[in-house]
CSV table of C-alpha atoms in Angstrom, one decimal:
chain,number,residue,atom,x,y,z
I,17,UNK,CA,55.7,39.6,96.6
I,18,UNK,CA,53.1,41.7,98.0
I,19,UNK,CA,51.5,43.9,95.3
I,20,UNK,CA,51.4,47.7,95.7
I,21,UNK,CA,48.0,49.2,97.0
I,22,UNK,CA,45.7,49.6,93.7
I,23,UNK,CA,47.7,47.4,91.5
I,24,UNK,CA,44.8,45.8,90.0
I,25,UNK,CA,42.1,48.2,90.0
I,26,UNK,CA,44.3,51.3,88.5
I,27,UNK,CA,45.7,49.2,85.9
I,28,UNK,CA,43.5,47.0,84.0
I,29,UNK,CA,46.0,46.6,81.4
I,30,UNK,CA,48.7,46.3,83.5
I,31,UNK,CA,50.9,44.8,80.6
I,32,UNK,CA,50.6,47.9,78.6
I,33,UNK,CA,51.0,50.1,81.2
I,34,UNK,CA,54.6,48.5,82.7
I,35,UNK,CA,56.0,48.0,79.5
I,36,UNK,CA,55.9,52.0,78.9
I,37,UNK,CA,56.7,52.4,82.4
I,38,UNK,CA,59.6,50.2,81.5
I,39,UNK,CA,60.6,52.3,78.1
I,40,UNK,CA,60.1,55.8,80.4
I,41,UNK,CA,62.8,54.2,83.1
I,42,UNK,CA,65.3,53.6,80.3
I,43,UNK,CA,68.3,56.1,81.3
I,44,UNK,CA,66.7,57.4,84.2
I,45,UNK,CA,68.7,56.7,87.7
I,46,UNK,CA,67.0,55.2,90.6
I,47,UNK,CA,67.5,58.9,92.3
I,48,UNK,CA,66.1,60.5,89.2
I,49,UNK,CA,63.2,58.4,89.3
I,50,UNK,CA,62.5,58.9,93.2
I,51,UNK,CA,62.9,62.9,92.8
I,52,UNK,CA,60.7,62.6,89.8
I,53,UNK,CA,58.1,60.8,92.3
I,54,UNK,CA,59.0,63.0,95.1
I,55,UNK,CA,58.1,66.1,92.7
I,56,UNK,CA,54.9,64.7,91.5
I,57,UNK,CA,53.6,63.3,95.1
I,58,UNK,CA,54.3,67.1,96.5
I,59,UNK,CA,52.8,68.9,93.2
I,60,UNK,CA,49.4,66.9,94.1
I,61,UNK,CA,49.2,67.2,97.6
I,62,UNK,CA,49.9,63.4,98.4
I,63,UNK,CA,53.3,63.7,100.2
I,64,UNK,CA,56.4,65.8,100.7
I,65,UNK,CA,59.7,64.2,100.2
I,66,UNK,CA,63.1,65.5,99.8
I,67,UNK,CA,66.4,64.3,99.0
I,68,UNK,CA,68.9,65.7,101.3
I,69,UNK,CA,71.6,67.7,100.0
I,70,UNK,CA,75.1,66.2,99.8
I,71,UNK,CA,77.1,67.0,103.3
I,72,UNK,CA,79.9,69.0,102.8
I,73,UNK,CA,82.1,71.1,104.7
I,74,UNK,CA,83.5,74.6,102.9
I,75,UNK,CA,86.5,75.9,102.9
I,76,UNK,CA,87.0,78.7,100.5
I,77,UNK,CA,84.1,80.6,98.7
I,78,UNK,CA,84.5,83.4,96.4
I,79,UNK,CA,82.1,85.9,97.3
I,80,UNK,CA,83.2,88.3,94.1
I,81,UNK,CA,79.4,88.9,93.0
I,82,UNK,CA,76.3,87.8,95.8
I,83,UNK,CA,74.8,86.0,92.9
I,84,UNK,CA,77.2,83.7,91.5
I,85,UNK,CA,79.4,83.0,95.4
I,86,UNK,CA,81.8,80.3,93.7
I,87,UNK,CA,82.8,77.9,96.1
I,88,UNK,CA,86.5,77.4,95.6
I,89,UNK,CA,87.8,74.6,98.2
I,90,UNK,CA,85.2,72.2,99.8
I,91,UNK,CA,84.8,68.8,101.3
I,92,UNK,CA,82.6,65.8,101.3
I,93,UNK,CA,81.5,65.1,104.9
I,94,UNK,CA,80.3,61.7,106.1
I,95,UNK,CA,76.3,61.5,106.0
I,96,UNK,CA,74.8,60.8,109.8
I,97,UNK,CA,71.3,60.2,108.0
I,98,UNK,CA,69.6,58.2,105.2
I,99,UNK,CA,68.7,60.2,102.3
I,100,UNK,CA,65.4,61.0,101.7
I,101,UNK,CA,62.9,62.1,104.4
I,102,UNK,CA,59.5,63.8,104.7
I,103,UNK,CA,55.8,63.7,105.4
I,104,UNK,CA,53.3,60.8,103.8
I,105,UNK,CA,49.8,60.6,105.1
I,106,UNK,CA,50.6,62.8,108.2
I,107,UNK,CA,53.3,60.1,109.4
I,108,UNK,CA,57.1,60.7,108.7
I,109,UNK,CA,58.6,58.9,106.1
I,110,UNK,CA,62.4,58.4,106.2
I,111,UNK,CA,64.6,56.0,103.6
I,112,UNK,CA,67.6,55.3,101.4
I,113,UNK,CA,68.0,54.0,97.7
I,114,UNK,CA,70.1,50.9,96.9
I,115,UNK,CA,71.0,49.3,93.6
I,116,UNK,CA,72.8,46.1,92.8
I,117,UNK,CA,73.5,44.2,89.8
I,118,UNK,CA,73.0,41.0,92.1
I,119,UNK,CA,70.6,38.7,90.7
I,120,UNK,CA,70.3,36.6,93.9
I,121,UNK,CA,70.6,38.5,96.9
I,122,UNK,CA,71.2,42.1,98.2
I,123,UNK,CA,74.7,41.8,99.8
I,124,UNK,CA,74.4,43.4,102.8
I,125,UNK,CA,77.8,45.4,102.5
I,126,UNK,CA,76.0,48.1,100.4
I,127,UNK,CA,74.4,49.3,103.3
I,128,UNK,CA,76.3,51.8,106.0
I,129,UNK,CA,76.4,51.1,109.5
I,130,UNK,CA,75.4,54.9,110.4
I,131,UNK,CA,72.4,54.2,107.9
I,132,UNK,CA,71.3,51.4,110.1
I,133,UNK,CA,71.9,53.1,113.0
I,134,UNK,CA,69.5,56.2,111.8
I,135,UNK,CA,66.4,54.0,110.8
I,136,UNK,CA,66.5,51.9,113.9
I,137,UNK,CA,66.2,55.2,115.7
I,138,UNK,CA,63.5,56.1,113.4
I,139,UNK,CA,61.8,53.1,113.8
I,140,UNK,CA,61.8,53.4,117.5
I,141,UNK,CA,60.5,56.7,117.4
I,142,UNK,CA,57.5,55.6,115.3
I,143,UNK,CA,58.4,56.3,111.9
I,144,UNK,CA,58.1,54.6,108.6
I,145,UNK,CA,61.5,53.5,107.6
I,146,UNK,CA,62.5,51.3,104.8
I,147,UNK,CA,65.0,51.1,101.8
I,148,UNK,CA,64.5,51.3,98.5
I,149,UNK,CA,66.2,48.3,96.8
I,150,UNK,CA,66.9,48.0,93.1
I,151,UNK,CA,67.7,45.1,91.7
I,152,UNK,CA,69.1,46.8,88.0
I,153,UNK,CA,69.9,43.6,86.2
I,154,UNK,CA,66.0,42.2,87.2
I,155,UNK,CA,64.4,45.7,86.3
I,156,UNK,CA,62.7,45.0,89.7
I,157,UNK,CA,62.6,47.7,92.8
I,158,UNK,CA,61.0,46.6,96.5
I,159,UNK,CA,60.4,48.6,99.5
I,160,UNK,CA,62.4,46.8,102.1
I,161,UNK,CA,61.1,47.5,105.5
I,162,UNK,CA,63.7,48.5,107.9
I,163,UNK,CA,62.6,46.0,110.8
I,164,UNK,CA,63.5,43.4,107.9
I,165,UNK,CA,66.6,44.9,106.9
I,166,UNK,CA,67.6,45.0,110.7
I,167,UNK,CA,66.2,41.3,111.2
I,168,UNK,CA,68.9,40.5,108.7
I,169,UNK,CA,71.7,43.2,109.7
I,170,UNK,CA,71.6,41.9,113.3
I,171,UNK,CA,71.7,38.1,112.3
I,172,UNK,CA,74.8,38.8,109.9
I,173,UNK,CA,76.8,40.6,112.9
I,174,UNK,CA,76.1,37.8,115.0
I,175,UNK,CA,77.8,35.6,112.4
I,176,UNK,CA,73.6,33.8,112.5
I,177,UNK,CA,72.3,34.7,109.2
I,178,UNK,CA,73.8,35.3,105.6
I,179,UNK,CA,75.6,38.3,104.8
I,180,UNK,CA,73.1,39.5,101.7
I,181,UNK,CA,69.3,39.1,101.7
I,182,UNK,CA,67.9,36.4,99.6
I,183,UNK,CA,65.9,37.6,96.3
I,184,UNK,CA,63.6,35.0,97.5
I,185,UNK,CA,63.1,37.1,100.8
I,186,UNK,CA,62.0,39.9,98.3
I,187,UNK,CA,59.7,37.6,96.2
I,188,UNK,CA,58.3,36.4,99.0
I,189,UNK,CA,57.7,39.1,102.0
I,190,UNK,CA,58.6,42.7,100.6
I,191,UNK,CA,56.5,45.0,98.2
I,192,UNK,CA,57.2,45.5,94.3
I,193,UNK,CA,57.4,48.9,93.2
I,194,UNK,CA,54.5,49.2,90.5
I,195,UNK,CA,55.7,51.2,87.6
I,196,UNK,CA,53.2,53.4,86.2
I,197,UNK,CA,52.8,56.3,83.9
I,198,UNK,CA,52.8,59.1,86.5
I,199,UNK,CA,54.6,59.1,88.7
I,200,UNK,CA,56.8,56.4,86.8
I,201,UNK,CA,58.2,55.4,90.0
I,202,UNK,CA,55.3,55.0,92.5
I,203,UNK,CA,56.9,53.8,95.8
I,204,UNK,CA,54.7,55.0,98.2
I,205,UNK,CA,51.9,53.2,96.7
I,206,UNK,CA,53.9,50.1,98.2
I,207,UNK,CA,54.4,51.7,101.9
I,208,UNK,CA,50.9,50.7,102.9
I,209,UNK,CA,51.9,47.8,105.2
I,210,UNK,CA,54.3,49.6,106.6
I,211,UNK,CA,51.8,52.4,107.3
I,212,UNK,CA,49.2,49.7,109.0
I,213,UNK,CA,52.1,48.5,111.5
E,3,UNK,CA,53.6,83.9,126.8
E,4,UNK,CA,52.7,80.3,127.0
E,5,UNK,CA,55.3,78.5,129.1
E,6,UNK,CA,57.3,75.7,127.8
E,7,UNK,CA,56.3,72.0,129.1
E,8,UNK,CA,57.4,71.0,132.8
E,9,UNK,CA,59.2,74.4,133.1
E,10,UNK,CA,57.8,75.1,136.7
E,11,UNK,CA,58.1,71.2,137.6
E,12,UNK,CA,61.4,71.2,136.7
E,13,UNK,CA,63.2,74.6,137.4
E,14,UNK,CA,62.4,75.1,141.3
E,15,UNK,CA,65.1,77.7,141.0
E,16,UNK,CA,64.7,79.1,137.3
E,17,UNK,CA,66.5,82.3,137.7
E,18,UNK,CA,69.2,80.5,138.7
E,19,UNK,CA,69.2,78.2,135.9
E,20,UNK,CA,68.7,80.9,133.5
E,21,UNK,CA,71.5,82.8,134.8
E,22,UNK,CA,73.8,79.8,134.0
E,23,UNK,CA,72.0,79.1,130.9
E,24,UNK,CA,72.1,82.5,129.8
E,25,UNK,CA,75.9,82.1,130.2
E,26,UNK,CA,75.8,78.8,128.4
E,27,UNK,CA,74.6,80.9,125.6
E,28,UNK,CA,76.6,83.3,125.1
E,29,UNK,CA,78.8,83.2,121.6
E,30,UNK,CA,76.8,80.1,120.8
E,31,UNK,CA,74.9,80.9,117.2
E,32,UNK,CA,71.2,79.7,117.0
E,33,UNK,CA,72.3,77.5,114.2
E,34,UNK,CA,74.7,75.7,117.2
E,35,UNK,CA,72.0,75.5,120.0
E,36,UNK,CA,69.5,74.0,117.6
E,37,UNK,CA,72.3,71.2,116.6
E,38,UNK,CA,73.0,70.8,120.5
E,39,UNK,CA,69.6,70.2,121.5
E,40,UNK,CA,69.2,68.1,118.7
E,41,UNK,CA,72.4,65.8,119.5
E,42,UNK,CA,70.9,65.9,122.9
E,43,UNK,CA,67.4,64.5,121.7
E,44,UNK,CA,69.2,61.7,119.7
E,45,UNK,CA,71.2,60.7,122.2
E,46,UNK,CA,68.4,60.4,124.7
E,47,UNK,CA,66.0,58.7,122.3
E,48,UNK,CA,63.8,61.8,122.7
E,49,UNK,CA,63.6,63.0,119.4
E,50,UNK,CA,65.5,62.4,115.2
E,51,UNK,CA,65.8,66.2,114.1
E,52,UNK,CA,68.5,67.2,112.0
E,53,UNK,CA,69.5,70.1,110.1
E,54,UNK,CA,69.9,69.7,106.2
E,55,UNK,CA,73.0,70.4,104.3
E,56,UNK,CA,73.6,73.6,102.4
E,57,UNK,CA,72.0,72.6,98.6
E,58,UNK,CA,75.0,72.9,96.3
E,59,UNK,CA,75.7,71.7,92.8
E,60,UNK,CA,79.1,70.2,92.0
E,61,UNK,CA,81.0,71.5,89.1
E,62,UNK,CA,84.4,70.1,89.6
E,63,UNK,CA,86.1,67.7,92.0
E,64,UNK,CA,89.6,66.3,92.3
E,65,UNK,CA,89.4,62.8,93.0
E,66,UNK,CA,93.3,62.4,93.1
E,67,UNK,CA,92.8,60.7,96.9
E,68,UNK,CA,89.6,58.8,97.5
E,69,UNK,CA,89.5,59.9,101.2
E,70,UNK,CA,90.0,63.3,100.5
E,71,UNK,CA,88.2,64.3,97.3
E,72,UNK,CA,88.5,67.9,96.7
E,73,UNK,CA,85.9,70.0,95.5
E,74,UNK,CA,87.0,72.7,93.2
E,75,UNK,CA,84.1,74.1,91.8
E,76,UNK,CA,80.6,74.5,93.1
E,77,UNK,CA,77.8,77.0,93.2
E,78,UNK,CA,75.1,77.2,96.1
E,79,UNK,CA,71.2,76.3,94.9
E,80,UNK,CA,68.3,77.8,96.3
E,81,UNK,CA,67.0,75.5,99.2
E,82,UNK,CA,63.2,74.3,98.4
E,83,UNK,CA,62.7,73.8,102.1
E,84,UNK,CA,63.2,74.9,105.4
E,85,UNK,CA,66.5,73.8,107.5
E,86,UNK,CA,65.5,71.6,110.1
E,87,UNK,CA,63.1,68.6,109.9
E,88,UNK,CA,62.6,64.9,111.5
E,89,UNK,CA,60.7,62.9,113.9
E,90,UNK,CA,59.3,63.6,118.0
E,91,UNK,CA,56.6,61.7,119.6
E,92,UNK,CA,55.9,59.8,116.6
E,93,UNK,CA,55.1,63.0,114.4
E,94,UNK,CA,57.0,64.9,111.5
E,95,UNK,CA,58.2,68.1,112.6
E,96,UNK,CA,59.7,70.6,110.3
E,97,UNK,CA,61.0,74.2,111.0
E,98,UNK,CA,63.3,77.3,110.3
E,99,UNK,CA,65.3,79.2,112.4
E,100,UNK,CA,65.2,82.9,112.3
E,101,UNK,CA,66.8,85.9,114.1
E,102,UNK,CA,66.0,89.4,114.3
E,103,UNK,CA,67.4,92.3,116.0
E,104,UNK,CA,64.2,94.1,116.0
E,105,UNK,CA,63.1,94.6,119.6
E,106,UNK,CA,59.7,95.4,118.5
E,107,UNK,CA,58.7,93.1,115.7
E,108,UNK,CA,59.8,90.5,113.4
E,109,UNK,CA,59.7,91.6,110.3
E,110,UNK,CA,58.6,89.2,107.5
E,111,UNK,CA,61.0,89.6,104.9
E,112,UNK,CA,63.2,87.5,106.9
E,113,UNK,CA,61.0,84.8,105.7
E,114,UNK,CA,61.4,83.5,102.2
E,115,UNK,CA,58.9,82.5,100.1
E,116,UNK,CA,60.0,79.1,99.3
E,117,UNK,CA,60.2,78.3,103.2
E,118,UNK,CA,55.9,79.7,103.1
E,119,UNK,CA,55.0,77.2,100.7
E,120,UNK,CA,57.3,74.5,102.3
E,121,UNK,CA,55.3,75.0,105.7
E,122,UNK,CA,52.2,75.6,104.4
E,123,UNK,CA,52.6,72.5,102.8
E,124,UNK,CA,53.5,70.5,105.6
E,125,UNK,CA,50.9,72.1,107.8
E,126,UNK,CA,47.9,70.8,104.9
E,127,UNK,CA,49.4,66.9,105.8
E,128,UNK,CA,49.3,67.0,109.2
E,129,UNK,CA,52.9,67.8,110.1
E,130,UNK,CA,54.1,69.9,113.1
E,131,UNK,CA,55.6,73.0,111.5
E,132,UNK,CA,56.7,76.1,112.6
E,133,UNK,CA,59.6,79.0,113.2
E,134,UNK,CA,62.2,79.2,116.0
E,135,UNK,CA,62.5,83.2,116.6
E,136,UNK,CA,65.2,84.8,118.1
E,137,UNK,CA,64.8,88.1,119.5
E,138,UNK,CA,68.6,88.4,120.0
E,139,UNK,CA,68.6,92.2,121.3
E,140,UNK,CA,66.1,90.6,124.0
E,141,UNK,CA,67.9,87.4,124.5
E,142,UNK,CA,64.7,85.8,124.0
E,143,UNK,CA,63.1,82.9,121.6
E,144,UNK,CA,60.3,81.6,121.1
E,145,UNK,CA,58.2,78.9,119.0
E,146,UNK,CA,56.5,80.3,116.4
E,147,UNK,CA,53.4,78.4,114.8
E,148,UNK,CA,53.3,78.1,111.4
E,149,UNK,CA,49.7,78.5,111.1
E,150,UNK,CA,50.1,81.9,113.0
E,151,UNK,CA,53.2,82.7,110.8
E,152,UNK,CA,50.5,81.9,107.7
E,153,UNK,CA,48.0,84.1,108.9
E,154,UNK,CA,50.2,87.4,109.3
E,155,UNK,CA,51.9,86.4,106.0
E,156,UNK,CA,48.6,86.0,104.2
E,157,UNK,CA,47.2,89.2,105.6
E,158,UNK,CA,50.4,91.4,104.5
E,159,UNK,CA,50.2,90.0,101.4
E,160,UNK,CA,46.7,91.3,100.6
E,161,UNK,CA,47.7,94.6,102.4
E,162,UNK,CA,45.6,93.5,105.2
E,163,UNK,CA,48.2,93.5,107.6
E,164,UNK,CA,51.6,94.5,109.2
E,165,UNK,CA,54.7,94.0,107.8
E,166,UNK,CA,56.0,92.4,110.5
E,167,UNK,CA,54.7,90.2,113.9
E,168,UNK,CA,54.7,92.4,116.4
E,169,UNK,CA,56.9,91.6,119.5
E,170,UNK,CA,53.5,91.5,121.7
E,171,UNK,CA,52.1,88.6,119.5
E,172,UNK,CA,54.9,86.2,120.5
E,173,UNK,CA,54.5,87.6,123.9
E,174,UNK,CA,50.7,86.9,124.2
E,175,UNK,CA,50.1,83.7,122.0
E,176,UNK,CA,53.7,81.9,121.5
E,177,UNK,CA,55.9,79.5,123.2
E,178,UNK,CA,58.9,80.9,124.8
E,179,UNK,CA,61.7,78.6,124.7
E,180,UNK,CA,62.9,78.1,128.1
E,181,UNK,CA,66.9,77.9,128.8
E,182,UNK,CA,67.9,74.5,130.8
E,183,UNK,CA,71.4,73.2,131.9
E,184,UNK,CA,70.8,70.6,129.2
E,185,UNK,CA,70.0,71.0,126.5
E,186,UNK,CA,70.7,74.4,126.8
E,187,UNK,CA,68.2,75.4,123.7
E,188,UNK,CA,65.1,73.2,124.8
E,189,UNK,CA,63.3,74.1,121.9
E,190,UNK,CA,60.9,71.0,121.8
E,191,UNK,CA,59.9,71.2,125.2
E,192,UNK,CA,58.0,74.3,123.8
E,193,UNK,CA,55.9,72.8,120.8
E,194,UNK,CA,53.4,71.2,123.2
E,195,UNK,CA,50.8,73.0,122.3
E,196,UNK,CA,51.6,72.2,118.2
E,197,UNK,CA,51.0,68.6,119.2
E,198,UNK,CA,47.7,68.5,120.7
E,199,UNK,CA,46.4,70.2,117.8
């Protein structure tokens, strides 16, 4: 496990901080915590990262009042990208968020082919691409670099590797997302090694 | 008017090309042309830029069949960003598309405060930010740098400048979007000077 930037410097009493942060996280979905972090990053001029709206196709809208136009019929459309992107330290950042209850590995089935294709394209174009992976039962989340994800994915497709990424891989090679007071879910502090590549 | 990158080199017979391109553009909305260009850029590994879905809040969904989940009630939500973003030449790119029928100026009223705030933030963070502005009646479109847009916006807010950006400003200072065969609407060829900044 790599430690996020500045974890020791900023958290002299990290046990206490992690406790309160863990308390603050209770009941907050992963998406809510990421959105909250993004709001913090934006307000403080650290990063400008947003979740993309759910793609839908609208069939029927009731325009009776312009202020309250009501969509009466619409359908979900398959996404072609990941859910989050934006700018951090002048660089293009792109990621998706994944959760698993599994304590021993992240099953590759929770990642979709279009997300793999998109992340691969972003990597090729020089962007910072990753997954935020939460092991819910362990109350731990990691930044999984897209490059490592793609290695596991490609090996599995060739029947040359496991169909999941072992928890040990995260422990030994990826960066933990530290729980702080503000923002509670400071995932950008965990992508430092990706920025340096 | 600045000419887009490579316009002379690639288009020896630019009159003919512009004619056919103009033909191809007929009936295609600005959004359609940008989306088509983005598809071309993606397929050819040039850039990975997408239009964000329209933000909505979903109230009621009919889940009778999982494949055909039908949204029965939803409402439009105010956007907090621009419509397009992505990566080009390793850089974060962010823009919105605007059209005006006006032949003499682009009224600042077609830009919203939240778009100004977002573009300002992107500029501050070192991203490539701009508007694609189409003068529909003139069949011309320009890349308007966010920095220049912000100058006009801030002056107008201080009652220190016009409430619109004169067409002459575009002609003298911004880059025309060249119409080519493929992609028809090659707007990325017109942001060269922004990349160099």
